[in-house]
Amino acid sequence: IEAEGQLRLQQRRLDQYEVKAPFDGWVSDIVTEQGASLTRDDEIMQLIALDPLEAAFDLPDTTYGRLRVGDKLPIQAGAPLDGPLTAVVDRIVPRIDPGSRTYRAVLTIENPQGQLPAGFVVTLDLSAAPPLASTDTPAAQSDRATPRR
């Protein structure tokens, strides 16, 4: 009976040290050493998800407004794939960086069988994007409220 109690105690202790990934993926790097003393917030490994893959682009401000979430765009994959793929606009950051005059767009590439590796280079040709809608009213970020009169 004492041995069963010890077994339960040791199992509870072991359960405290179980590491669970927040998503299905692959361990790409282990960044700690066996036997190292860790805290709850220490990074121990890097995980990668292969479906979907993401490609982030910093695009020129002159193209802002041409892409919409959900747009399907052709992209060109570099080595080792060297071929065309289709990506979907997942999100567009609604801020233009004043220094670089660019904004970020993130596209996803479906990869259900995990055949595409993470990390390959892709090129986006914006000529396939819808034309820029014209507007006469520029928008600006305001850091203060305008008083009402």
mmCIF file of N, CA, C and O in Angstrom, residues 59-60 62-63 66-67 71-76 103 107 123-132:
data_model
loop_
_atom_site.group_PDB
_atom_site.id
_atom_site.type_symbol
_atom_site.label_atom_id
_atom_site.label_comp_id
_atom_site.label_asym_id
_atom_site.label_seq_id
_atom_site.Cartn_x
_atom_site.Cartn_y
_atom_site.Cartn_z
ATOM 1 N N LEU A 59 5.101 45.324 -47.960
ATOM 2 C CA LEU A 59 4.752 45.829 -49.294
ATOM 3 C C LEU A 59 4.800 47.350 -49.330
ATOM 4 O O LEU A 59 4.540 48.015 -48.317
ATOM 5 N N PRO A 60 5.078 47.927 -50.491
ATOM 6 C CA PRO A 60 5.146 49.389 -50.606
ATOM 7 C C PRO A 60 3.783 50.036 -50.334
ATOM 8 O O PRO A 60 2.742 49.497 -50.710
ATOM 9 N N THR A 62 2.321 52.325 -51.720
ATOM 10 C CA THR A 62 1.565 52.644 -52.929
ATOM 11 C C THR A 62 0.606 51.521 -53.331
ATOM 12 O O THR A 62 -0.276 51.733 -54.148
ATOM 13 N N THR A 63 0.767 50.350 -52.741
ATOM 14 C CA THR A 63 -0.126 49.229 -53.052
ATOM 15 C C THR A 63 -1.192 49.018 -51.983
ATOM 16 O O THR A 63 -2.030 48.133 -52.115
ATOM 17 N N ARG A 66 -5.005 47.451 -52.311
ATOM 18 C CA ARG A 66 -5.197 46.512 -53.429
ATOM 19 C C ARG A 66 -5.521 45.107 -52.956
ATOM 20 O O ARG A 66 -6.188 44.365 -53.665
ATOM 21 N N LEU A 67 -5.008 44.737 -51.798
ATOM 22 C CA LEU A 67 -5.238 43.390 -51.290
ATOM 23 C C LEU A 67 -6.377 43.398 -50.285
ATOM 24 O O LEU A 67 -6.540 44.343 -49.532
ATOM 25 N N ASP A 71 -8.279 37.191 -50.549
ATOM 26 C CA ASP A 71 -7.805 37.173 -51.943
ATOM 27 C C ASP A 71 -6.860 35.997 -52.162
ATOM 28 O O ASP A 71 -5.996 35.725 -51.326
ATOM 29 N N LYS A 72 -7.024 35.310 -53.283
ATOM 30 C CA LYS A 72 -6.097 34.244 -53.669
ATOM 31 C C LYS A 72 -5.126 34.824 -54.680
ATOM 32 O O LYS A 72 -5.540 35.421 -55.671
ATOM 33 N N LEU A 73 -3.835 34.637 -54.415
ATOM 34 C CA LEU A 73 -2.801 35.222 -55.262
ATOM 35 C C LEU A 73 -1.780 34.166 -55.666
ATOM 36 O O LEU A 73 -1.412 33.310 -54.859
ATOM 37 N N PRO A 74 -1.290 34.245 -56.906
ATOM 38 C CA PRO A 74 -0.213 33.338 -57.302
ATOM 39 C C PRO A 74 1.108 33.835 -56.702
ATOM 40 O O PRO A 74 1.374 35.036 -56.666
ATOM 41 N N ILE A 75 1.895 32.895 -56.216
ATOM 42 C CA ILE A 75 3.233 33.209 -55.730
ATOM 43 C C ILE A 75 4.205 32.248 -56.403
ATOM 44 O O ILE A 75 3.801 31.193 -56.904
ATOM 45 N N GLN A 76 5.441 32.628 -56.440
ATOM 46 C CA GLN A 76 6.477 31.791 -57.030
ATOM 47 C C GLN A 76 7.391 31.292 -55.913
ATOM 48 O O GLN A 76 7.942 32.090 -55.162
ATOM 49 N N TYR A 103 3.835 48.385 -45.490
ATOM 50 C CA TYR A 103 2.883 47.770 -44.571
ATOM 51 C C TYR A 103 3.043 46.260 -44.701
ATOM 52 O O TYR A 103 3.569 45.756 -45.684
ATOM 53 N N LEU A 107 0.276 36.106 -45.874
ATOM 54 C CA LEU A 107 -0.440 35.165 -46.732
ATOM 55 C C LEU A 107 -0.248 33.754 -46.199
ATOM 56 O O LEU A 107 0.791 33.449 -45.611
ATOM 57 N N THR A 123 8.042 34.564 -53.804
ATOM 58 C CA THR A 123 7.962 35.891 -54.408
ATOM 59 C C THR A 123 6.513 36.163 -54.767
ATOM 60 O O THR A 123 5.832 35.302 -55.323
ATOM 61 N N LEU A 124 6.058 37.356 -54.454
ATOM 62 C CA LEU A 124 4.690 37.769 -54.756
ATOM 63 C C LEU A 124 4.723 38.776 -55.895
ATOM 64 O O LEU A 124 5.450 39.765 -55.841
ATOM 65 N N ASP A 125 3.938 38.518 -56.931
ATOM 66 C CA ASP A 125 3.803 39.442 -58.052
ATOM 67 C C ASP A 125 2.473 40.156 -57.897
ATOM 68 O O ASP A 125 1.417 39.559 -58.073
ATOM 69 N N LEU A 126 2.514 41.433 -57.539
ATOM 70 C CA LEU A 126 1.284 42.179 -57.288
ATOM 71 C C LEU A 126 0.499 42.505 -58.548
ATOM 72 O O LEU A 126 -0.603 43.033 -58.460
ATOM 73 N N SER A 127 1.030 42.174 -59.716
ATOM 74 C CA SER A 127 0.258 42.437 -60.935
ATOM 75 C C SER A 127 -1.003 41.576 -60.976
ATOM 76 O O SER A 127 -1.953 41.898 -61.677
ATOM 77 N N ALA A 128 -1.017 40.487 -60.201
ATOM 78 C CA ALA A 128 -2.202 39.630 -60.152
ATOM 79 C C ALA A 128 -3.236 40.140 -59.150
ATOM 80 O O ALA A 128 -4.361 39.643 -59.114
ATOM 81 N N ALA A 129 -2.867 41.129 -58.343
ATOM 82 C CA ALA A 129 -3.795 41.685 -57.362
ATOM 83 C C ALA A 129 -4.791 42.598 -58.059
ATOM 84 O O ALA A 129 -4.503 43.162 -59.116
ATOM 85 N N PRO A 130 -5.975 42.766 -57.457
ATOM 86 C CA PRO A 130 -6.949 43.688 -58.045
ATOM 87 C C PRO A 130 -6.366 45.093 -58.143
ATOM 88 O O PRO A 130 -5.502 45.465 -57.343
ATOM 89 N N PRO A 131 -6.837 45.895 -59.107
ATOM 90 C CA PRO A 131 -6.308 47.263 -59.232
ATOM 91 C C PRO A 131 -6.640 48.093 -58.001
ATOM 92 O O PRO A 131 -7.613 47.835 -57.310
ATOM 93 N N LEU A 132 -5.820 49.086 -57.763
ATOM 94 C CA LEU A 132 -6.000 49.977 -56.627
ATOM 95 C C LEU A 132 -7.236 50.836 -56.837
ATOM 96 O O LEU A 132 -7.399 51.461 -57.884
#
